[in-house]
mmCIF file of N, CA and C in Angstrom:
data_model
loop_
_atom_site.group_PDB
_atom_site.id
_atom_site.type_symbol
_atom_site.label_atom_id
_atom_site.label_comp_id
_atom_site.label_asym_id
_atom_site.label_seq_id
_atom_site.Cartn_x
_atom_site.Cartn_y
_atom_site.Cartn_z
ATOM 1 N N GLY Z 1059 102.110 17.968 148.670
ATOM 2 C CA GLY Z 1059 101.045 17.418 147.879
ATOM 3 C C GLY Z 1059 100.728 18.278 146.680
ATOM 4 N N GLY Z 1060 99.878 17.774 145.831
ATOM 5 C CA GLY Z 1060 99.454 18.512 144.648
ATOM 6 C C GLY Z 1060 100.366 18.260 143.467
ATOM 7 N N THR Z 1061 100.029 18.873 142.376
ATOM 8 C CA THR Z 1061 100.797 18.718 141.150
ATOM 9 C C THR Z 1061 101.763 19.873 141.010
ATOM 10 N N GLU Z 1062 103.010 19.547 140.727
ATOM 11 C CA GLU Z 1062 104.038 20.565 140.543
ATOM 12 C C GLU Z 1062 103.746 21.368 139.275
ATOM 13 N N ARG Z 1063 103.969 22.681 139.355
ATOM 14 C CA ARG Z 1063 103.779 23.528 138.175
ATOM 15 C C ARG Z 1063 104.765 23.120 137.096
ATOM 16 N N LEU Z 1064 104.307 23.088 135.880
ATOM 17 C CA LEU Z 1064 105.141 22.655 134.770
ATOM 18 C C LEU Z 1064 106.381 23.533 134.633
ATOM 19 N N ALA Z 1065 106.242 24.838 134.818
ATOM 20 C CA ALA Z 1065 107.367 25.757 134.680
ATOM 21 C C ALA Z 1065 108.447 25.498 135.722
ATOM 22 N N ARG Z 1066 108.087 24.916 136.861
ATOM 23 C CA ARG Z 1066 109.057 24.658 137.931
ATOM 24 C C ARG Z 1066 109.534 23.214 137.964
ATOM 25 N N ALA Z 1067 109.025 22.396 137.096
ATOM 26 C CA ALA Z 1067 109.379 20.975 137.102
ATOM 27 C C ALA Z 1067 110.837 20.781 136.709
ATOM 28 N N SER Z 1068 111.479 19.842 137.366
ATOM 29 C CA SER Z 1068 112.857 19.505 137.021
ATOM 30 C C SER Z 1068 112.887 18.066 136.521
ATOM 31 N N GLY Z 1069 113.989 17.684 135.970
ATOM 32 C CA GLY Z 1069 114.119 16.331 135.460
ATOM 33 C C GLY Z 1069 113.835 16.279 133.976
ATOM 34 N N PRO Z 1070 113.916 15.085 133.415
ATOM 35 C CA PRO Z 1070 113.729 14.952 131.968
ATOM 36 C C PRO Z 1070 112.282 15.196 131.544
ATOM 37 N N CYS Z 1071 112.159 15.709 130.360
ATOM 38 C CA CYS Z 1071 110.835 15.939 129.762
ATOM 39 C C CYS Z 1071 110.419 14.661 129.042
ATOM 40 N N PRO Z 1072 109.152 14.257 129.144
ATOM 41 C CA PRO Z 1072 108.717 13.081 128.379
ATOM 42 C C PRO Z 1072 108.918 13.316 126.881
ATOM 43 N N GLU Z 1073 109.225 12.256 126.161
ATOM 44 C CA GLU Z 1073 109.404 12.351 124.712
ATOM 45 C C GLU Z 1073 108.092 12.753 124.046
ATOM 46 N N PRO Z 1074 108.118 13.725 123.144
ATOM 47 C CA PRO Z 1074 106.894 14.095 122.420
ATOM 48 C C PRO Z 1074 106.382 12.921 121.582
ATOM 49 N N VAL Z 1075 105.073 12.847 121.427
ATOM 50 C CA VAL Z 1075 104.442 11.807 120.612
ATOM 51 C C VAL Z 1075 103.571 12.473 119.552
ATOM 52 N N ARG Z 1076 103.408 11.792 118.424
ATOM 53 C CA ARG Z 1076 102.530 12.307 117.372
ATOM 54 C C ARG Z 1076 101.103 11.921 117.695
ATOM 55 N N VAL Z 1077 100.195 12.869 117.556
ATOM 56 C CA VAL Z 1077 98.771 12.647 117.804
ATOM 57 C C VAL Z 1077 97.982 13.234 116.636
ATOM 58 N N LEU Z 1078 96.728 12.860 116.570
ATOM 59 C CA LEU Z 1078 95.827 13.404 115.560
ATOM 60 C C LEU Z 1078 94.866 14.354 116.261
ATOM 61 N N ARG Z 1079 94.994 15.659 116.017
ATOM 62 C CA ARG Z 1079 94.157 16.664 116.683
ATOM 63 C C ARG Z 1079 92.826 16.868 115.971
ATOM 64 N N ALA Z 1080 92.788 16.591 114.692
ATOM 65 C CA ALA Z 1080 91.584 16.683 113.862
ATOM 66 C C ALA Z 1080 91.856 15.801 112.648
ATOM 67 N N PRO Z 1081 90.846 15.463 111.866
ATOM 68 C CA PRO Z 1081 91.125 14.646 110.685
ATOM 69 C C PRO Z 1081 92.224 15.271 109.824
ATOM 70 N N PHE Z 1082 93.268 14.488 109.578
ATOM 71 C CA PHE Z 1082 94.392 14.888 108.732
ATOM 72 C C PHE Z 1082 95.227 16.024 109.331
ATOM 73 N N ASP Z 1083 95.150 16.255 110.635
ATOM 74 C CA ASP Z 1083 95.924 17.291 111.331
ATOM 75 C C ASP Z 1083 96.813 16.622 112.379
ATOM 76 N N GLU Z 1084 98.011 16.191 111.939
ATOM 77 C CA GLU Z 1084 98.957 15.547 112.845
ATOM 78 C C GLU Z 1084 99.764 16.609 113.582
ATOM 79 N N GLN Z 1085 99.949 16.414 114.889
ATOM 80 C CA GLN Z 1085 100.722 17.342 115.706
ATOM 81 C C GLN Z 1085 101.583 16.559 116.684
ATOM 82 N N TRP Z 1086 102.561 17.242 117.276
ATOM 83 C CA TRP Z 1086 103.392 16.663 118.326
ATOM 84 C C TRP Z 1086 102.849 17.133 119.666
ATOM 85 N N LEU Z 1087 102.874 16.250 120.656
ATOM 86 C CA LEU Z 1087 102.359 16.564 121.987
ATOM 87 C C LEU Z 1087 103.292 15.982 123.038
ATOM 88 N N ILE Z 1088 103.596 16.763 124.061
ATOM 89 C CA ILE Z 1088 104.339 16.244 125.207
ATOM 90 C C ILE Z 1088 103.323 15.531 126.091
ATOM 91 N N PRO Z 1089 103.478 14.219 126.300
ATOM 92 C CA PRO Z 1089 102.470 13.455 127.045
ATOM 93 C C PRO Z 1089 102.541 13.692 128.548
ATOM 94 N N ASP Z 1090 102.100 14.853 128.962
ATOM 95 C CA ASP Z 1090 102.082 15.241 130.371
ATOM 96 C C ASP Z 1090 100.651 15.656 130.712
ATOM 97 N N HIS Z 1091 100.080 15.071 131.756
ATOM 98 C CA HIS Z 1091 98.673 15.341 132.092
ATOM 99 C C HIS Z 1091 98.393 16.815 132.353
ATOM 100 N N ARG Z 1092 99.424 17.601 132.658
ATOM 101 C CA ARG Z 1092 99.224 19.033 132.900
ATOM 102 C C ARG Z 1092 99.003 19.802 131.603
ATOM 103 N N LEU Z 1093 99.264 19.178 130.466
ATOM 104 C CA LEU Z 1093 99.115 19.835 129.167
ATOM 105 C C LEU Z 1093 97.913 19.339 128.366
ATOM 106 N N ILE Z 1094 97.204 18.347 128.897
ATOM 107 C CA ILE Z 1094 96.129 17.699 128.143
ATOM 108 C C ILE Z 1094 94.793 17.957 128.832
ATOM 109 N N ASP Z 1095 93.817 18.464 128.070
ATOM 110 C CA ASP Z 1095 92.495 18.744 128.639
ATOM 111 C C ASP Z 1095 91.783 17.474 129.082
ATOM 112 N N ALA Z 1096 91.638 16.535 128.187
ATOM 113 C CA ALA Z 1096 90.952 15.273 128.492
ATOM 114 C C ALA Z 1096 91.853 14.140 128.018
ATOM 115 N N ALA Z 1097 92.585 13.546 128.927
ATOM 116 C CA ALA Z 1097 93.646 12.609 128.565
ATOM 117 C C ALA Z 1097 93.157 11.279 127.997
ATOM 118 N N ARG Z 1098 91.952 10.817 128.344
ATOM 119 C CA ARG Z 1098 91.443 9.521 127.896
ATOM 120 C C ARG Z 1098 92.462 8.413 128.177
ATOM 121 N N PRO Z 1099 92.746 8.147 129.461
ATOM 122 C CA PRO Z 1099 93.788 7.171 129.817
ATOM 123 C C PRO Z 1099 93.577 5.792 129.211
ATOM 124 N N GLU Z 1100 92.330 5.403 128.962
ATOM 125 C CA GLU Z 1100 92.090 4.082 128.375
ATOM 126 C C GLU Z 1100 92.640 3.990 126.956
ATOM 127 N N LEU Z 1101 92.720 5.116 126.236
ATOM 128 C CA LEU Z 1101 93.298 5.113 124.893
ATOM 129 C C LEU Z 1101 94.818 5.209 124.943
ATOM 130 N N TRP Z 1102 95.357 6.040 125.841
ATOM 131 C CA TRP Z 1102 96.808 6.144 125.994
ATOM 132 C C TRP Z 1102 97.398 4.792 126.389
ATOM 133 N N ARG Z 1103 96.668 4.028 127.202
ATOM 134 C CA ARG Z 1103 97.173 2.747 127.701
ATOM 135 C C ARG Z 1103 97.392 1.752 126.560
ATOM 136 N N VAL Z 1104 96.569 1.781 125.535
ATOM 137 C CA VAL Z 1104 96.676 0.802 124.451
ATOM 138 C C VAL Z 1104 97.383 1.348 123.206
ATOM 139 N N ALA Z 1105 97.761 2.616 123.200
ATOM 140 C CA ALA Z 1105 98.418 3.211 122.033
ATOM 141 C C ALA Z 1105 99.849 2.685 121.908
ATOM 142 N N ASP Z 1106 100.161 2.094 120.777
ATOM 143 C CA ASP Z 1106 101.523 1.657 120.481
ATOM 144 C C ASP Z 1106 101.662 1.497 118.970
ATOM 145 N N GLU Z 1107 102.798 0.972 118.512
ATOM 146 C CA GLU Z 1107 103.082 0.894 117.077
ATOM 147 C C GLU Z 1107 102.174 -0.085 116.329
ATOM 148 N N ARG Z 1108 101.490 -0.982 117.008
ATOM 149 C CA ARG Z 1108 100.596 -1.945 116.347
ATOM 150 C C ARG Z 1108 99.135 -1.491 116.331
ATOM 151 N N GLN Z 1109 98.805 -0.492 117.115
ATOM 152 C CA GLN Z 1109 97.410 -0.086 117.298
ATOM 153 C C GLN Z 1109 96.877 0.690 116.095
ATOM 154 N N VAL Z 1110 95.608 0.484 115.810
ATOM 155 C CA VAL Z 1110 94.867 1.275 114.825
ATOM 156 C C VAL Z 1110 93.585 1.724 115.508
ATOM 157 N N PHE Z 1111 93.308 3.007 115.427
ATOM 158 C CA PHE Z 1111 92.088 3.560 116.013
ATOM 159 C C PHE Z 1111 91.094 3.866 114.900
ATOM 160 N N VAL Z 1112 89.841 3.552 115.137
ATOM 161 C CA VAL Z 1112 88.768 3.926 114.218
ATOM 162 C C VAL Z 1112 87.982 5.034 114.905
ATOM 163 N N VAL Z 1113 87.859 6.165 114.225
ATOM 164 C CA VAL Z 1113 87.178 7.334 114.775
ATOM 165 C C VAL Z 1113 85.863 7.508 114.025
ATOM 166 N N GLU Z 1114 84.783 7.528 114.780
ATOM 167 C CA GLU Z 1114 83.451 7.745 114.214
ATOM 168 C C GLU Z 1114 83.012 9.149 114.604
ATOM 169 N N ALA Z 1115 83.034 10.065 113.628
ATOM 170 C CA ALA Z 1115 82.704 11.467 113.897
ATOM 171 C C ALA Z 1115 81.233 11.718 113.591
ATOM 172 N N PRO Z 1116 80.591 12.571 114.390
ATOM 173 C CA PRO Z 1116 79.200 12.928 114.084
ATOM 174 C C PRO Z 1116 79.121 13.638 112.737
ATOM 175 N N GLU Z 1117 78.038 13.446 112.045
ATOM 176 C CA GLU Z 1117 77.871 14.012 110.702
ATOM 177 C C GLU Z 1117 77.932 15.539 110.698
ATOM 178 N N ALA Z 1118 77.551 16.181 111.778
ATOM 179 C CA ALA Z 1118 77.473 17.642 111.826
ATOM 180 C C ALA Z 1118 78.837 18.323 111.744
ATOM 181 N N THR Z 1119 79.940 17.601 111.965
ATOM 182 C CA THR Z 1119 81.256 18.239 111.986
ATOM 183 C C THR Z 1119 81.757 18.618 110.605
ATOM 184 N N GLY Z 1120 81.219 18.023 109.549
ATOM 185 C CA GLY Z 1120 81.716 18.278 108.210
ATOM 186 C C GLY Z 1120 82.967 17.474 107.901
ATOM 187 N N ALA Z 1121 83.479 16.745 108.890
ATOM 188 C CA ALA Z 1121 84.663 15.912 108.728
ATOM 189 C C ALA Z 1121 84.245 14.545 108.196
ATOM 190 N N PRO Z 1122 85.208 13.728 107.810
ATOM 191 C CA PRO Z 1122 84.856 12.366 107.398
ATOM 192 C C PRO Z 1122 84.092 11.656 108.513
ATOM 193 N N LEU Z 1123 83.139 10.823 108.139
ATOM 194 C CA LEU Z 1123 82.336 10.132 109.139
ATOM 195 C C LEU Z 1123 83.094 8.990 109.795
ATOM 196 N N LEU Z 1124 84.025 8.385 109.073
ATOM 197 C CA LEU Z 1124 84.796 7.277 109.604
ATOM 198 C C LEU Z 1124 86.245 7.472 109.198
ATOM 199 N N LEU Z 1125 87.144 7.356 110.156
ATOM 200 C CA LEU Z 1125 88.557 7.594 109.912
ATOM 201 C C LEU Z 1125 89.349 6.535 110.651
ATOM 202 N N ALA Z 1126 90.333 5.935 109.992
ATOM 203 C CA ALA Z 1126 91.233 4.979 110.639
ATOM 204 C C ALA Z 1126 92.612 5.617 110.713
ATOM 205 N N THR Z 1127 93.264 5.506 111.864
ATOM 206 C CA THR Z 1127 94.564 6.130 112.062
ATOM 207 C C THR Z 1127 95.418 5.318 113.028
ATOM 208 N N SER Z 1128 96.728 5.356 112.809
ATOM 209 C CA SER Z 1128 97.652 4.724 113.749
ATOM 210 C C SER Z 1128 98.069 5.706 114.842
ATOM 211 N N LEU Z 1129 97.731 6.984 114.668
ATOM 212 C CA LEU Z 1129 98.049 7.995 115.677
ATOM 213 C C LEU Z 1129 96.938 8.063 116.716
ATOM 214 N N LEU Z 1130 97.296 8.432 117.937
ATOM 215 C CA LEU Z 1130 96.299 8.575 118.993
ATOM 216 C C LEU Z 1130 95.407 9.773 118.669
ATOM 217 N N PRO Z 1131 94.111 9.573 118.453
ATOM 218 C CA PRO Z 1131 93.223 10.687 118.133
ATOM 219 C C PRO Z 1131 92.820 11.439 119.402
ATOM 220 N N LEU Z 1132 92.987 12.758 119.377
ATOM 221 C CA LEU Z 1132 92.663 13.597 120.536
ATOM 222 C C LEU Z 1132 91.660 14.669 120.155
ATOM 223 N N PHE Z 1133 90.628 14.301 119.458
ATOM 224 C CA PHE Z 1133 89.625 15.302 119.091
ATOM 225 C C PHE Z 1133 88.238 14.754 119.354
ATOM 226 N N GLY Z 1134 87.290 15.633 119.372
ATOM 227 C CA GLY Z 1134 85.921 15.233 119.654
ATOM 228 C C GLY Z 1134 84.995 16.278 119.101
ATOM 229 N N PRO Z 1135 83.721 16.097 119.149
ATOM 230 C CA PRO Z 1135 83.092 14.887 119.680
ATOM 231 C C PRO Z 1135 83.249 13.747 118.683
ATOM 232 N N ALA Z 1136 83.609 12.605 119.179
ATOM 233 C CA ALA Z 1136 83.782 11.434 118.329
ATOM 234 C C ALA Z 1136 83.817 10.188 119.196
ATOM 235 N N ARG Z 1137 83.446 9.081 118.597
ATOM 236 C CA ARG Z 1137 83.625 7.782 119.248
ATOM 237 C C ARG Z 1137 84.928 7.208 118.719
ATOM 238 N N ILE Z 1138 85.803 6.832 119.621
ATOM 239 C CA ILE Z 1138 87.110 6.310 119.244
ATOM 240 C C ILE Z 1138 87.187 4.862 119.705
ATOM 241 N N ARG Z 1139 87.469 3.972 118.754
ATOM 242 C CA ARG Z 1139 87.521 2.546 119.070
ATOM 243 C C ARG Z 1139 88.885 1.990 118.653
ATOM 244 N N PRO Z 1140 89.651 1.459 119.622
ATOM 245 C CA PRO Z 1140 90.929 0.836 119.273
ATOM 246 C C PRO Z 1140 90.704 -0.549 118.663
ATOM 247 N N LEU Z 1141 91.549 -0.931 117.708
ATOM 248 C CA LEU Z 1141 91.452 -2.250 117.106
ATOM 249 C C LEU Z 1141 91.817 -3.339 118.118
ATOM 250 N N TYR Z 1142 92.757 -3.033 119.035
ATOM 251 C CA TYR Z 1142 93.184 -3.998 120.046
ATOM 252 C C TYR Z 1142 92.863 -3.487 121.441
ATOM 253 N N ARG Z 1143 92.439 -4.385 122.316
ATOM 254 C CA ARG Z 1143 92.091 -4.031 123.693
ATOM 255 C C ARG Z 1143 93.306 -3.913 124.602
ATOM 256 N N ARG Z 1144 94.424 -4.517 124.210
ATOM 257 C CA ARG Z 1144 95.630 -4.540 125.038
ATOM 258 C C ARG Z 1144 96.815 -4.059 124.208
ATOM 259 N N PRO Z 1145 97.841 -3.508 124.860
ATOM 260 C CA PRO Z 1145 99.049 -3.105 124.127
ATOM 261 C C PRO Z 1145 99.700 -4.304 123.435
ATOM 262 N N GLY Z 1146 100.461 -4.037 122.398
ATOM 263 C CA GLY Z 1146 101.175 -5.087 121.695
ATOM 264 C C GLY Z 1146 100.328 -5.877 120.719
ATOM 265 N N GLY Z 1147 99.156 -5.385 120.384
ATOM 266 C CA GLY Z 1147 98.297 -6.078 119.438
ATOM 267 C C GLY Z 1147 97.619 -7.309 120.010
ATOM 268 N N ALA Z 1148 97.499 -7.356 121.330
ATOM 269 C CA ALA Z 1148 96.849 -8.493 121.974
ATOM 270 C C ALA Z 1148 95.354 -8.223 122.141
ATOM 271 N N GLU Z 1149 94.580 -9.243 122.048
ATOM 272 C CA GLU Z 1149 93.133 -9.222 122.270
ATOM 273 C C GLU Z 1149 92.413 -8.237 121.341
ATOM 274 N N PRO Z 1150 92.078 -8.689 120.144
ATOM 275 C CA PRO Z 1150 91.355 -7.827 119.205
ATOM 276 C C PRO Z 1150 90.040 -7.323 119.791
ATOM 277 N N ASN Z 1151 89.706 -6.093 119.468
ATOM 278 C CA ASN Z 1151 88.470 -5.463 119.920
ATOM 279 C C ASN Z 1151 87.389 -5.674 118.850
ATOM 280 N N LEU Z 1152 87.258 -6.923 118.414
ATOM 281 C CA LEU Z 1152 86.332 -7.289 117.344
ATOM 282 C C LEU Z 1152 85.572 -8.545 117.733
ATOM 283 N N ALA Z 1153 84.516 -8.822 117.007
ATOM 284 C CA ALA Z 1153 83.776 -10.063 117.225
ATOM 285 C C ALA Z 1153 84.696 -11.248 116.930
ATOM 286 N N PRO Z 1154 84.572 -12.344 117.681
ATOM 287 C CA PRO Z 1154 85.421 -13.519 117.447
ATOM 288 C C PRO Z 1154 85.356 -13.975 115.989
ATOM 289 N N GLY Z 1155 86.524 -14.269 115.419
ATOM 290 C CA GLY Z 1155 86.602 -14.755 114.047
ATOM 291 C C GLY Z 1155 86.625 -13.685 112.978
ATOM 292 N N LEU Z 1156 86.374 -12.434 113.307
ATOM 293 C CA LEU Z 1156 86.301 -11.383 112.289
ATOM 294 C C LEU Z 1156 87.661 -11.116 111.649
ATOM 295 N N LEU Z 1157 88.753 -11.264 112.385
ATOM 296 C CA LEU Z 1157 90.081 -11.031 111.816
ATOM 297 C C LEU Z 1157 90.459 -12.089 110.784
ATOM 298 N N ASP Z 1158 89.776 -13.222 110.780
ATOM 299 C CA ASP Z 1158 90.066 -14.286 109.821
ATOM 300 C C ASP Z 1158 89.615 -13.930 108.406
ATOM 301 N N HIS Z 1159 88.828 -12.887 108.244
ATOM 302 C CA HIS Z 1159 88.274 -12.552 106.925
ATOM 303 C C HIS Z 1159 89.021 -11.443 106.286
#
């Protein structure tokens, strides 16, 4: 039982993915739960090539207050809202009819 230590793990390594660690700070990350402090599985589940995330940062950070990115944002404190509720661009996370405008 338990989680195998990363240094002793065998088998293939997951492919690195690009993430946004801070506004305008793109980095590569190996998507392994042993390497991530707060994984936010609900965001990882919907992250794909069609997804756009809107990040609402508190004013105290000195960062932009609103940021849109196609990369999975892994920074806080911030409210992160995906444009789509499901992978593949299915089920917009918007009020009905808003995409028509």
